[in-house]
PDB file of C-alpha atoms in Angstrom:
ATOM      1  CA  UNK A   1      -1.027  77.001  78.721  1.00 61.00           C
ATOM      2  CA  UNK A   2       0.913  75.043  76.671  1.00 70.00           C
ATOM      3  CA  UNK A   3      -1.223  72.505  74.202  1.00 74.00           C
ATOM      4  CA  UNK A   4       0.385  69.102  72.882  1.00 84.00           C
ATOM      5  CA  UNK A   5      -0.634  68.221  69.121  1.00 89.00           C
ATOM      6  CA  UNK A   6      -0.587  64.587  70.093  1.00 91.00           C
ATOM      7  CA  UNK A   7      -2.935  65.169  73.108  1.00 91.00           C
ATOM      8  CA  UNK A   8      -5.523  66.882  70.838  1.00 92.00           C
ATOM      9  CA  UNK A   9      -5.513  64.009  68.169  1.00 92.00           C
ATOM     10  CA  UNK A  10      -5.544  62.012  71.240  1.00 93.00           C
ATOM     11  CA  UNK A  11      -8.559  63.442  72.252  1.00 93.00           C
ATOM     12  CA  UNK A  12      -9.989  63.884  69.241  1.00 93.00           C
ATOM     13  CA  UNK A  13      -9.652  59.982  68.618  1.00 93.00           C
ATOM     14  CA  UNK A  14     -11.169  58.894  71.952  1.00 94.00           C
ATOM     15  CA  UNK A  15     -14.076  60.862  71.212  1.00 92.00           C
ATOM     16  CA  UNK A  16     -14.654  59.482  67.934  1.00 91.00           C
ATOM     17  CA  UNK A  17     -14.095  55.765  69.357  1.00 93.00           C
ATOM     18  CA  UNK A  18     -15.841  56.649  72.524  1.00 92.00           C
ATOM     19  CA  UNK A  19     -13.064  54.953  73.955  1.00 93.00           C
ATOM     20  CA  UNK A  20      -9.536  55.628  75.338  1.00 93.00           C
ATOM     21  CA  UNK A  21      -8.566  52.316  74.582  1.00 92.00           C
ATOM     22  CA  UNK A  22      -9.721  52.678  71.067  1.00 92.00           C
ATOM     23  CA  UNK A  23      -8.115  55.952  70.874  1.00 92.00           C
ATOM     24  CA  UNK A  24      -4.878  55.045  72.117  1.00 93.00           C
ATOM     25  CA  UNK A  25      -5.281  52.131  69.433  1.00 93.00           C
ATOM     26  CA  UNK A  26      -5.858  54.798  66.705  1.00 92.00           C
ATOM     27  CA  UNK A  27      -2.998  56.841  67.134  1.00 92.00           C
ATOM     28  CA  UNK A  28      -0.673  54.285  68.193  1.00 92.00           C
ATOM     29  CA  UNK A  29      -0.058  54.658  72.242  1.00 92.00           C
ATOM     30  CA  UNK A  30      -0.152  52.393  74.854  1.00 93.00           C
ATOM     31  CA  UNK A  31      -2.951  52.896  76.797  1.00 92.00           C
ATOM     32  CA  UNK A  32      -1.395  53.701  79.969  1.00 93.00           C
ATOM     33  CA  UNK A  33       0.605  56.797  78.565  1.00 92.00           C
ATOM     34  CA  UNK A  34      -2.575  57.820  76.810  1.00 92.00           C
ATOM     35  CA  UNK A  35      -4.597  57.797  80.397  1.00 92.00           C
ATOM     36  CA  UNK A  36      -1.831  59.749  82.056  1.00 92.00           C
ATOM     37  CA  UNK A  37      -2.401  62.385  79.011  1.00 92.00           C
ATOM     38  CA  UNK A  38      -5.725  62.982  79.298  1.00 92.00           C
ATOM     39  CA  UNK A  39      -5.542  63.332  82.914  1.00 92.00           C
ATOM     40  CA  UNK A  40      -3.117  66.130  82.341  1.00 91.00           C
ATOM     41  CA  UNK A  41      -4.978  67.460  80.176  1.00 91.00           C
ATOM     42  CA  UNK A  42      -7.795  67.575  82.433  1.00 91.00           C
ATOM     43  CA  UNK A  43      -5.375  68.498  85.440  1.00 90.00           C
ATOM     44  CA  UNK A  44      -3.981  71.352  82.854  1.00 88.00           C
ATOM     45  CA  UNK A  45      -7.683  72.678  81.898  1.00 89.00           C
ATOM     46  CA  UNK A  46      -9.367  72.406  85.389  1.00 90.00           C
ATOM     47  CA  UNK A  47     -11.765  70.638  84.138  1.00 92.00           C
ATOM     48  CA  UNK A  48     -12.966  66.875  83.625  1.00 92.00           C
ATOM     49  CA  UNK A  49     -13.254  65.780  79.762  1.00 93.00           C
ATOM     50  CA  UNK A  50     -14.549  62.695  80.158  1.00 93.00           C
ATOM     51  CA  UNK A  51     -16.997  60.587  82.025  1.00 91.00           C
ATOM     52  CA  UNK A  52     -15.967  57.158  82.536  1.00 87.00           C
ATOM     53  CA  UNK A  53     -17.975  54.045  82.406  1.00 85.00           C
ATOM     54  CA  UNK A  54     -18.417  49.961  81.906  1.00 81.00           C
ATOM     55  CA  UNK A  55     -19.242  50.800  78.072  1.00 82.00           C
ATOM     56  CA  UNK A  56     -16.235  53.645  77.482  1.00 86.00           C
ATOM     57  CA  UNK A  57     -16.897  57.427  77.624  1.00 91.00           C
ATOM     58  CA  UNK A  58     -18.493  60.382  77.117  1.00 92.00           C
ATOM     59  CA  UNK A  59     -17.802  63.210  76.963  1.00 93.00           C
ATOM     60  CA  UNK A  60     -18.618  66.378  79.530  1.00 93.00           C
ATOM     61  CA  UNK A  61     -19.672  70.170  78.133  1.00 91.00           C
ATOM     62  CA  UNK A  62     -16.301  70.905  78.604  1.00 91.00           C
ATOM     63  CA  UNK A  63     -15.149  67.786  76.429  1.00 90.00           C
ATOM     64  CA  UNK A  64     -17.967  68.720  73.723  1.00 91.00           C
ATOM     65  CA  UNK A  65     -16.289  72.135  73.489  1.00 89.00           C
ATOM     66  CA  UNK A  66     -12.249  70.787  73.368  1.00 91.00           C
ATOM     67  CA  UNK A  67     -13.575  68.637  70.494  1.00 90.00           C
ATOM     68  CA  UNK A  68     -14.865  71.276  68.323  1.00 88.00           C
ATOM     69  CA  UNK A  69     -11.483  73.346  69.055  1.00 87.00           C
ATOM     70  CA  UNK A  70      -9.706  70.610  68.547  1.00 89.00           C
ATOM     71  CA  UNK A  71     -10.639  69.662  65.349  1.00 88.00           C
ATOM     72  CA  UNK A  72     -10.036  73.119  63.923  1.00 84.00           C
ATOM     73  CA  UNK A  73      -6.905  73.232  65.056  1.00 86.00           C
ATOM     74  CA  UNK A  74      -5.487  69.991  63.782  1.00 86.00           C
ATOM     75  CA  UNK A  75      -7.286  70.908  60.474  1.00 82.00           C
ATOM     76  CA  UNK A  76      -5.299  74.033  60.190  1.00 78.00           C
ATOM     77  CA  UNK A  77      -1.922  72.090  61.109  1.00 82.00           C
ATOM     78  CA  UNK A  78      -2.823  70.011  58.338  1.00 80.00           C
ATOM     79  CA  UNK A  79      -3.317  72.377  55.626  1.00 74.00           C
ATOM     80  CA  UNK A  80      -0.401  74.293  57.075  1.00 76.00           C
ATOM     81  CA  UNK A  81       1.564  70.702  56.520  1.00 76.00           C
ATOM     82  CA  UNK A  82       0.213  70.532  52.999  1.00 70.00           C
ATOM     83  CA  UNK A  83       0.957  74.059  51.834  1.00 67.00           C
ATOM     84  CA  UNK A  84       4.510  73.914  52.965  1.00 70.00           C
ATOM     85  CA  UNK A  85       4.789  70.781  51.775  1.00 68.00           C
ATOM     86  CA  UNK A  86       3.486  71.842  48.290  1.00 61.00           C
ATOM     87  CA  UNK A  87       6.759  74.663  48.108  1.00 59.00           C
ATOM     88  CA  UNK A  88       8.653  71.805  46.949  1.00 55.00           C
ATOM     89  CA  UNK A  89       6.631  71.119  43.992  1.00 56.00           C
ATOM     90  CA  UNK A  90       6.476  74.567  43.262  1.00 50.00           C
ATOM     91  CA  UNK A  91       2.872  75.191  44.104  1.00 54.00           C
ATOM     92  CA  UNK A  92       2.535  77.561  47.245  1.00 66.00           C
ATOM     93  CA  UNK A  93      -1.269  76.927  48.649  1.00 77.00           C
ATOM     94  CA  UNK A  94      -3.859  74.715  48.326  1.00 82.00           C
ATOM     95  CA  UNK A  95      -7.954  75.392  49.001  1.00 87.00           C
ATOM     96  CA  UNK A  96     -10.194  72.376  49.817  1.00 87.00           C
ATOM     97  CA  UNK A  97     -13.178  73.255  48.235  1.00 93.00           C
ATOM     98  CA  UNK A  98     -16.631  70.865  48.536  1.00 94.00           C
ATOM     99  CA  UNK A  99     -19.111  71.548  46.459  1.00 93.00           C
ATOM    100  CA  UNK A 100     -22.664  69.517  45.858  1.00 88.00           C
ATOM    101  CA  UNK A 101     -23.135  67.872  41.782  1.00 86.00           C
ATOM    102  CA  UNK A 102     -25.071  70.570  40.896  1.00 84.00           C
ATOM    103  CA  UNK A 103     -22.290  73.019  41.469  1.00 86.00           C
ATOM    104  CA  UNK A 104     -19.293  70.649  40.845  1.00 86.00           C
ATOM    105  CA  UNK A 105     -21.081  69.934  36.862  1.00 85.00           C
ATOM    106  CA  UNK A 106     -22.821  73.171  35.985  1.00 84.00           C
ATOM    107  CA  UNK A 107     -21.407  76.355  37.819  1.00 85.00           C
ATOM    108  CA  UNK A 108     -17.815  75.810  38.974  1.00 90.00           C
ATOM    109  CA  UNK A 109     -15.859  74.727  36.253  1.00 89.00           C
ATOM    110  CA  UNK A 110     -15.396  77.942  34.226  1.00 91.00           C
ATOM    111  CA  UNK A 111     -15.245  79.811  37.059  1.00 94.00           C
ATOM    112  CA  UNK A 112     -12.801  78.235  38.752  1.00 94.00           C
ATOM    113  CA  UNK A 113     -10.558  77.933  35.775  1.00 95.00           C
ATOM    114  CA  UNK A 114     -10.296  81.725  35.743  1.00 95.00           C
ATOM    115  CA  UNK A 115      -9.200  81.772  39.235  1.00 95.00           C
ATOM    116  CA  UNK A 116      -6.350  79.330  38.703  1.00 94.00           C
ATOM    117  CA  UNK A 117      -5.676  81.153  35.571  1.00 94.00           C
ATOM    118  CA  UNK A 118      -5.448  84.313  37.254  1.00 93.00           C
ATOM    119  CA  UNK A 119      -3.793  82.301  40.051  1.00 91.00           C
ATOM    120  CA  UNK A 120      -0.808  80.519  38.993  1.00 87.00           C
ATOM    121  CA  UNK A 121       0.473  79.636  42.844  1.00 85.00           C
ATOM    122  CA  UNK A 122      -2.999  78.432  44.080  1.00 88.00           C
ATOM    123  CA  UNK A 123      -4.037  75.171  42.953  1.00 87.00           C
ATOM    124  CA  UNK A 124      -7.824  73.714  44.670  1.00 90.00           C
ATOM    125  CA  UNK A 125      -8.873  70.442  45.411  1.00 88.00           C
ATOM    126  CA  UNK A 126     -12.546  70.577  44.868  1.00 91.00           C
ATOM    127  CA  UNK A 127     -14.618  67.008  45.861  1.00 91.00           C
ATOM    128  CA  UNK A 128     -18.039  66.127  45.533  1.00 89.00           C
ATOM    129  CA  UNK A 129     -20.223  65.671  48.592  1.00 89.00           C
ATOM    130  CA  UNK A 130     -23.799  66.179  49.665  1.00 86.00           C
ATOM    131  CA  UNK A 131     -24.881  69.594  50.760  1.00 88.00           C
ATOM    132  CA  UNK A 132     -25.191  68.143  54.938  1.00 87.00           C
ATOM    133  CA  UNK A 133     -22.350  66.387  54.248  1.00 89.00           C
ATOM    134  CA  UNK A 134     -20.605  69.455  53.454  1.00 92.00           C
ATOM    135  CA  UNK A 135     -22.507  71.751  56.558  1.00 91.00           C
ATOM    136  CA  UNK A 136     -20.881  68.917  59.120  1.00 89.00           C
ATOM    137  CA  UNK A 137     -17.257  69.240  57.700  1.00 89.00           C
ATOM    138  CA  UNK A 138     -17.848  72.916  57.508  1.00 91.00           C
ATOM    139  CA  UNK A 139     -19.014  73.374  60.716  1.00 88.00           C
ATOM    140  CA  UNK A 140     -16.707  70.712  62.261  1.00 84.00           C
ATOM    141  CA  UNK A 141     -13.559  72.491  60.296  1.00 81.00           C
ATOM    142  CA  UNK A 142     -12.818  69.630  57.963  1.00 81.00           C
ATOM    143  CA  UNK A 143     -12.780  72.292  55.787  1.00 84.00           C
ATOM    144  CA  UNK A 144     -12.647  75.457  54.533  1.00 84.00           C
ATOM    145  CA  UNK A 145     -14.984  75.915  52.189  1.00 94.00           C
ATOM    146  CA  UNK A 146     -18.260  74.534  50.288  1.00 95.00           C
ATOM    147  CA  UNK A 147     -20.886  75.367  48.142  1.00 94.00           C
ATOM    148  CA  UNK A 148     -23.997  73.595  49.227  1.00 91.00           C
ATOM    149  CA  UNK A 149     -27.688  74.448  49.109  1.00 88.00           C
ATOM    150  CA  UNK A 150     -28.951  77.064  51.563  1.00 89.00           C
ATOM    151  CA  UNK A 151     -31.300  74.547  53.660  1.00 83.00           C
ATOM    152  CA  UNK A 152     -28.796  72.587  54.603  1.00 85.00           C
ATOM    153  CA  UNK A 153     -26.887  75.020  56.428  1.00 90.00           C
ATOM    154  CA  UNK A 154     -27.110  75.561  60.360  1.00 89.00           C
ATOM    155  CA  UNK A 155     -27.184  79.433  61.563  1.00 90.00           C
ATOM    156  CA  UNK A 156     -23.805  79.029  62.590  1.00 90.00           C
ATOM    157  CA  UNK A 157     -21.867  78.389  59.373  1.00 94.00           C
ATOM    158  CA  UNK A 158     -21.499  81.889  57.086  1.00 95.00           C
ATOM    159  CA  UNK A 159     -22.751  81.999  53.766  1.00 95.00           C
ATOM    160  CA  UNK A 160     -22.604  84.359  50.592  1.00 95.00           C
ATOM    161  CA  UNK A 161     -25.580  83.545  47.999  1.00 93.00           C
ATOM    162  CA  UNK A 162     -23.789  82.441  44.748  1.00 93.00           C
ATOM    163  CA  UNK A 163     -26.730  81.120  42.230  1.00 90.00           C
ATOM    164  CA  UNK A 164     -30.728  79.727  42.181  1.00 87.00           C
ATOM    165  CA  UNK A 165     -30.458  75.844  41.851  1.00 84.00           C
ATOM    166  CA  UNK A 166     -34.253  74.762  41.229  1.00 91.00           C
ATOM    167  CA  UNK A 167     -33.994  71.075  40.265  1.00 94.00           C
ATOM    168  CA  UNK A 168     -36.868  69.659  37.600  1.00 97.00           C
ATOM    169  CA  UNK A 169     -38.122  66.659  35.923  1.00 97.00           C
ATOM    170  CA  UNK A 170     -37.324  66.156  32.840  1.00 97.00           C
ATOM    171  CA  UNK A 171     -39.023  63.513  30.251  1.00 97.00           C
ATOM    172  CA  UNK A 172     -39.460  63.130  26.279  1.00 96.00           C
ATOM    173  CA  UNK A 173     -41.906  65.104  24.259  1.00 94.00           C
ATOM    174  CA  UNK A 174     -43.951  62.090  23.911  1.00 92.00           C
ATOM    175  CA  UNK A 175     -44.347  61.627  27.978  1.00 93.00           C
ATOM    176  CA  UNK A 176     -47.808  62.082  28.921  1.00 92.00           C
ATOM    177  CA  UNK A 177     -46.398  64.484  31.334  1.00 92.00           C
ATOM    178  CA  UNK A 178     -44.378  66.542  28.725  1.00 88.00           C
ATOM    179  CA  UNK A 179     -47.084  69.413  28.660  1.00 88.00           C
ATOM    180  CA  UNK A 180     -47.582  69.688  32.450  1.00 93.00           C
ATOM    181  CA  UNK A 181     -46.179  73.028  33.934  1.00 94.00           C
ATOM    182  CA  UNK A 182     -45.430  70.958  37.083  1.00 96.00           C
ATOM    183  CA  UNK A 183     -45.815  67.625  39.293  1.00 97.00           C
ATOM    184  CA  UNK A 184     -45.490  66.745  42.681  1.00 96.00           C
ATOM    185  CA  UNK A 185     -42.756  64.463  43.160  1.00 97.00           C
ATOM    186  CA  UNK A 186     -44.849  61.987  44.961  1.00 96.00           C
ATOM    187  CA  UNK A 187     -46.879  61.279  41.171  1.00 96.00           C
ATOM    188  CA  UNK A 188     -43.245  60.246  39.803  1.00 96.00           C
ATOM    189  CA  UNK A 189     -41.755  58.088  42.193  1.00 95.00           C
ATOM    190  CA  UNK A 190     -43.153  55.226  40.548  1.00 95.00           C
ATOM    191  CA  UNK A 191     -42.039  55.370  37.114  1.00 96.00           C
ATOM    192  CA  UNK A 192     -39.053  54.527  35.237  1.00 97.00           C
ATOM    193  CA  UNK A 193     -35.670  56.529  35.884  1.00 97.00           C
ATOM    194  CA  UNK A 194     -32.394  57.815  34.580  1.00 97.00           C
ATOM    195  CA  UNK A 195     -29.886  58.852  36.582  1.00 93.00           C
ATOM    196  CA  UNK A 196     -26.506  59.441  38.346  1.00 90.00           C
ATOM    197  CA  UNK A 197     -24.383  57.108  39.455  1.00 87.00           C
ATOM    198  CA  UNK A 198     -24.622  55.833  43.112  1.00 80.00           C
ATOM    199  CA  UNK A 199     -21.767  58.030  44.392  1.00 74.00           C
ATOM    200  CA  UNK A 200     -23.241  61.304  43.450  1.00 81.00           C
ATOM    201  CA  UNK A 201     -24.503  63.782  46.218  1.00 80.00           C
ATOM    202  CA  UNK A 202     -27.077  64.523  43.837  1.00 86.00           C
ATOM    203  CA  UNK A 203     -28.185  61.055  44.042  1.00 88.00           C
ATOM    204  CA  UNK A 204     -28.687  60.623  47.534  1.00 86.00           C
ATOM    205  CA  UNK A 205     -30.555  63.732  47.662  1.00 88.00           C
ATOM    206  CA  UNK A 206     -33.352  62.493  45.288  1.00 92.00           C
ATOM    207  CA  UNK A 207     -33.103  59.037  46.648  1.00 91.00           C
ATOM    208  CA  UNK A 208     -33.380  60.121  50.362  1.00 91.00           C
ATOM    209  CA  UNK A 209     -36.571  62.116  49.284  1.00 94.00           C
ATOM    210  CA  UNK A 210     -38.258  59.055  47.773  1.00 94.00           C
ATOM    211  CA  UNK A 211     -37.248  57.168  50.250  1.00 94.00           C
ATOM    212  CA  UNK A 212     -39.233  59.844  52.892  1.00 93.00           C
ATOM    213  CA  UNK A 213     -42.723  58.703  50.385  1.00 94.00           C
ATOM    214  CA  UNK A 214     -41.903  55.133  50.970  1.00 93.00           C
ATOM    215  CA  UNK A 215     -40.641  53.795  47.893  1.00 93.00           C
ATOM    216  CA  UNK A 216     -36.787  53.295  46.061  1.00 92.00           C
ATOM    217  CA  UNK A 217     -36.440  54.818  42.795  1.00 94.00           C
ATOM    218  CA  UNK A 218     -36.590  52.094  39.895  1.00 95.00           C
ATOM    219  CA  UNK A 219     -33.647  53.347  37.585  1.00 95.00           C
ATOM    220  CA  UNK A 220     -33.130  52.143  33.907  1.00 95.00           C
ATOM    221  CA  UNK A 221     -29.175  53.787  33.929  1.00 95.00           C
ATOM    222  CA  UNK A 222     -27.073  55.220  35.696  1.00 93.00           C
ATOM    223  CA  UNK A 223     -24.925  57.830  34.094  1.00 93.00           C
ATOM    224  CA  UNK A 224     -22.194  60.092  34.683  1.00 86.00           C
ATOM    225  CA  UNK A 225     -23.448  63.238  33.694  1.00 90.00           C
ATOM    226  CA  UNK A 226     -26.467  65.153  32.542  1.00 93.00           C
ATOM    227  CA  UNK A 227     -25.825  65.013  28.649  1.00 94.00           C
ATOM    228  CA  UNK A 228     -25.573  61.315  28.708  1.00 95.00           C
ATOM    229  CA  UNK A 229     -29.218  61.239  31.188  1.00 96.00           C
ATOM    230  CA  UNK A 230     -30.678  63.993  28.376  1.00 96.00           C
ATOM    231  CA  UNK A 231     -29.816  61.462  25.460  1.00 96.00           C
ATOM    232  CA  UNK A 232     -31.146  58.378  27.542  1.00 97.00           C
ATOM    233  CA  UNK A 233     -34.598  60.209  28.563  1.00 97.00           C
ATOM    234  CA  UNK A 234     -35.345  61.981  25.017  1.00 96.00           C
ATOM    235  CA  UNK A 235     -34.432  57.519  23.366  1.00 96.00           C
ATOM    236  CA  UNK A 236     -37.652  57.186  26.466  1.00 95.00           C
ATOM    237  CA  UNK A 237     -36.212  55.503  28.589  1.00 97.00           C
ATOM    238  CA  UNK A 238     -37.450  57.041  31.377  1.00 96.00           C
ATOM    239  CA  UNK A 239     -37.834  60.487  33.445  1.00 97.00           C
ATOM    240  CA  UNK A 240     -35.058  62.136  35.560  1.00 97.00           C
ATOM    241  CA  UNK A 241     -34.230  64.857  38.075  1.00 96.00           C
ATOM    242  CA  UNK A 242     -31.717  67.457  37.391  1.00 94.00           C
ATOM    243  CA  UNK A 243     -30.857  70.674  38.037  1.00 92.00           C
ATOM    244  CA  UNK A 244     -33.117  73.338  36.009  1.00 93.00           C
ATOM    245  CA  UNK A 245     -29.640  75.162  34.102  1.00 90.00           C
ATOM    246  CA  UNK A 246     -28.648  71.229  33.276  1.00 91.00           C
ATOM    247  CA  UNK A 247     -31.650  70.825  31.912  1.00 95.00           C
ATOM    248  CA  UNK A 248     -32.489  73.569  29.916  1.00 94.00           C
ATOM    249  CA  UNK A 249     -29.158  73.614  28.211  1.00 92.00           C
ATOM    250  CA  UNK A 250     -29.943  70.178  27.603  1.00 94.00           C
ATOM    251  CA  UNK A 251     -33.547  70.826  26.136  1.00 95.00           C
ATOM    252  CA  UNK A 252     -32.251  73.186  23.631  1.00 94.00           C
ATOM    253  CA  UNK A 253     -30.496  70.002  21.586  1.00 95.00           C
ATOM    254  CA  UNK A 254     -32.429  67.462  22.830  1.00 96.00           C
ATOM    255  CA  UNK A 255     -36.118  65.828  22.415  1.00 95.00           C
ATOM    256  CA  UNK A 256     -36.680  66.915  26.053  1.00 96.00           C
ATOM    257  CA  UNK A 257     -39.345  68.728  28.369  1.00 96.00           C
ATOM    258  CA  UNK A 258     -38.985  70.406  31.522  1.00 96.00           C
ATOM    259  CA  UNK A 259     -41.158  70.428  34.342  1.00 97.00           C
ATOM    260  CA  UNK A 260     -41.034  71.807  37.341  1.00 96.00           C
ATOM    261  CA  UNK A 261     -41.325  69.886  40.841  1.00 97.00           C
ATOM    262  CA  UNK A 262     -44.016  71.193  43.444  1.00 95.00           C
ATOM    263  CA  UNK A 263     -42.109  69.893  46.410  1.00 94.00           C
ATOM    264  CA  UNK A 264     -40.424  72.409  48.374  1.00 91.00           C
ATOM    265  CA  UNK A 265     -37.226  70.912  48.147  1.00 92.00           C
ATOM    266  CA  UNK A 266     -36.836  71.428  44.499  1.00 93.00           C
ATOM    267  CA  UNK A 267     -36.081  74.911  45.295  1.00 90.00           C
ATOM    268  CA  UNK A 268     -32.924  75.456  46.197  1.00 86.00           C
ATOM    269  CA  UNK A 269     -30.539  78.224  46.824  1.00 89.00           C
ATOM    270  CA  UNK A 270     -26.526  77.538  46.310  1.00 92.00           C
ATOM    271  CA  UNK A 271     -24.700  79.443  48.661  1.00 94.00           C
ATOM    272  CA  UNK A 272     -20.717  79.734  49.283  1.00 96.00           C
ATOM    273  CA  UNK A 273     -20.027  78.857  52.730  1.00 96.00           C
ATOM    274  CA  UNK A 274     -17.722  79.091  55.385  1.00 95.00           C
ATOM    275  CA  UNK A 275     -17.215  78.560  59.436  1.00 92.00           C
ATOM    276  CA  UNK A 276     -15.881  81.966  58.876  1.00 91.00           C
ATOM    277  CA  UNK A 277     -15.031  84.398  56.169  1.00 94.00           C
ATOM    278  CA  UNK A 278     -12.639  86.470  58.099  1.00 91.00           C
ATOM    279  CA  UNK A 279     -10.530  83.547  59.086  1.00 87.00           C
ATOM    280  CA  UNK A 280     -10.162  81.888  56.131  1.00 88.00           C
ATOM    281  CA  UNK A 281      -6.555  81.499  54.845  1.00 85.00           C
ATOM    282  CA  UNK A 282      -5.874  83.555  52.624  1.00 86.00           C
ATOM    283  CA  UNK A 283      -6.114  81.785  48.763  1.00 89.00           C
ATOM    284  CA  UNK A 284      -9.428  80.431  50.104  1.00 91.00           C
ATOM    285  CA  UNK A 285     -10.394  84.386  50.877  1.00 92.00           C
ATOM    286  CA  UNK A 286      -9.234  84.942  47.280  1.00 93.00           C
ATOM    287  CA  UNK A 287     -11.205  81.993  45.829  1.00 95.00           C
ATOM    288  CA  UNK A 288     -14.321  83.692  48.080  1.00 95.00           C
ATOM    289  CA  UNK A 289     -14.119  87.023  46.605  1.00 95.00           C
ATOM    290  CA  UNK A 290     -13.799  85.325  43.044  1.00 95.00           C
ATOM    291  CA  UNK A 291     -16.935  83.390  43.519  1.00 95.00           C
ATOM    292  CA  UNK A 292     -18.850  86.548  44.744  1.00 93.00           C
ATOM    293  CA  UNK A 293     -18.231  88.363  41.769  1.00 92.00           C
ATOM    294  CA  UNK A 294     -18.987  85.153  39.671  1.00 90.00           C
ATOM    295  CA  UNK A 295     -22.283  85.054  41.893  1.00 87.00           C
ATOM    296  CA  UNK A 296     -22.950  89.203  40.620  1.00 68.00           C
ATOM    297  CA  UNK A 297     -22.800  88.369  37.123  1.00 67.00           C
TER     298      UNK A 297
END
C-alpha cells in the first residue's frame, strides 16, 4: 500500500478544519481533486474516514487513528527535510527540544551547553511552552522531545525523571508572611505580585490556578527572569511564585524569604519525555542519555 504525502497533509488538514473544503483551502487544491483523494484513500484503506454532514465532518475510529499516524509521519518528513537541509550549512542534525520556564531558566542551560560542546554536529532548538502544551505535541508527534512536569503527562507518553521542581512563594523579610514555613495558595491570591511576563508557561500555570479560586492575579511587574522578580520583591513590591532552586539561589544575595506552598500542585516532578525512547532519532537519543546522566548527578 502505497501512501501519498499530499493525501496525509490532506487529511491531516481536513481534520483540523473539520472540513474538506477548508482543507483543500489549506493546502492549496481544488476541492474536487481533494474529494476524489480522500475517497481513494478510503477506497485504498477499506475503510470510511470521514462522516459527512450539513456542518462538515468528522471523523470515524478509523479516521481518529490515520490522524495520529499521520501526524507522526509528516513530522518525521519534516525533520528529515530540516536535517538534510542543515548539511549545507554544515550542521548535520537538529533536536526540537520543549521544555517548561522552570527547566528552560534553571536546569538546561549548562547542561545543554556540554552536549553541544561535546557535540559539534548537533545543534537543538529548545522553545518554551507549558508542561500540557508540551504532553499534546508530544503525544501528537510535534515533537520529539520535552521536559515538562510529571502531572501533566498521559500514561502513554515515556518519561525518565530528570529533577524535583517544588515551586514557592517568595516575599521580603519584612512580609508578615516571611516567618511562615508555608501558605496555602488560596491566602495569597489577593495580594500584590511580581512576575513573568505574559508569554511564559510558567505564567499561565500560576495564573490558571488562581483563576480555578476565582480571582486574576494583581501584578505590580512583569519581568523576564527570576533575578530581576528577586530584586523587585526584596524593594517590597510584592510576593511571587517561582521555582524553589530559583529562589533559593536568589535568597542567598537577596533580602528574600522562602515559603513553601501547601497546594498540591506546587510539587512538581520534571521529567524528560518522549512518545518513545527507542524511536527517537538518533541526536535526540544522544541528548536523552545526556540528560539522564545530568538527572544522576
Amino acid at each position: 500500500m502505497r501512501f501519498d504525502l499530499v493525501d496525509l497533509q490532506l487529511f491531516v488538514a481536513i481534520a483540523e478544519t473539520r472540513s474538506i473544503t477548508g482543507g483543500a483551502q489549506r493546502i492549496h487544491l481544488a476541492l474536487a481533486s481533494a474529494s476524489a483523494r480522500i475517497k481513494r484513500l478510503e477506497v485504498a484503506l477499506g475503510v470510511s474516514l470521514l462522516r459527512r454532514g450539513r456542518r462538515g465532518v468528522e471523523l470515524t475510529a478509523a479516521g481518529e487513528s490515520l490522524l495520529d499516524h499521520a501526524r507522526v509521519v509528516l513530522h518525521h518528513v519534516e525533520a528529515m527535510r530540516g536535517d538534510l537541509a542543515a548539511f549545507s550549512r554544515g550542521v548535520k542534525a537538529t533536536v526540537r527540544f520543549l521544555a517548561n520556564t522552570s527547566g528552560l531558566s534553571e536546569y538546561l542551560p549548562k547542561t545543554l551547553a556540554a552536549f553541544l560542546a561535546e557535540q559539534p554536529h548537533i545543534s537543538i532548538d529548545v522553545e518554551e511552552h507549558e508542561s500540557g502544551e508540551i504532553a499534546r505535541a508530544i503525544a501528537t508527534g510535534a515533537a520529539d522531545l520535552g521536559l515538562a512536569a510529571e502531572h501533566a503527562l498521559p500514561d502513554s507518553i515515556e518519561r525518565i525523571a530528570f529533577s524535583e521542581d517544588r515551586l514557592v512563594l517568595v516575599a521580603t523579610r519584612h512580609d508578615e508572611l516571611a516567618n511562615r514555613r508555608q501558605v496555602e495558595f488560596r491566602e495569597v491570591v489577593e495580594r500584590d505580585f511580581v512576575g513573568l511576563i505574559t508569554s511564559s508557561a510558567l505564567h499561565a500555570h500560576i495564573a490558571g490556578h488562581a483563576a480555578r479560586l476565582g480571582t486574576r492575579l494583581r501584578f505590580r511587574a512583569r519581568l523576564n527572569n527570576f533575578d530581576a522578580i528577586g530584586q523587585m520583591v526584596a524593594a517590597g513590591i510584592g510576593v511571587a511564585v517561582m521555582p524553589e532552586v530559583a529562589a533559593r539561589r536568589c535568597a542567598r544575595s537577596m533580602r528574600i524569604n522562602v515559603i513553601r506552598i501547601g497546594d498540591s500542585w506546587a510539587n512538581r516532578r520534571l521529567m524528560i519525555c518522549a512518545r518513545s525512547f527507542k524511536t527517537l532519532p538518533r541526536p535526540a537519543k544522544l541528548l536523552v542519555e545526556h540528560l539522564r546522566k545530568a538527572a544522576q548527578h
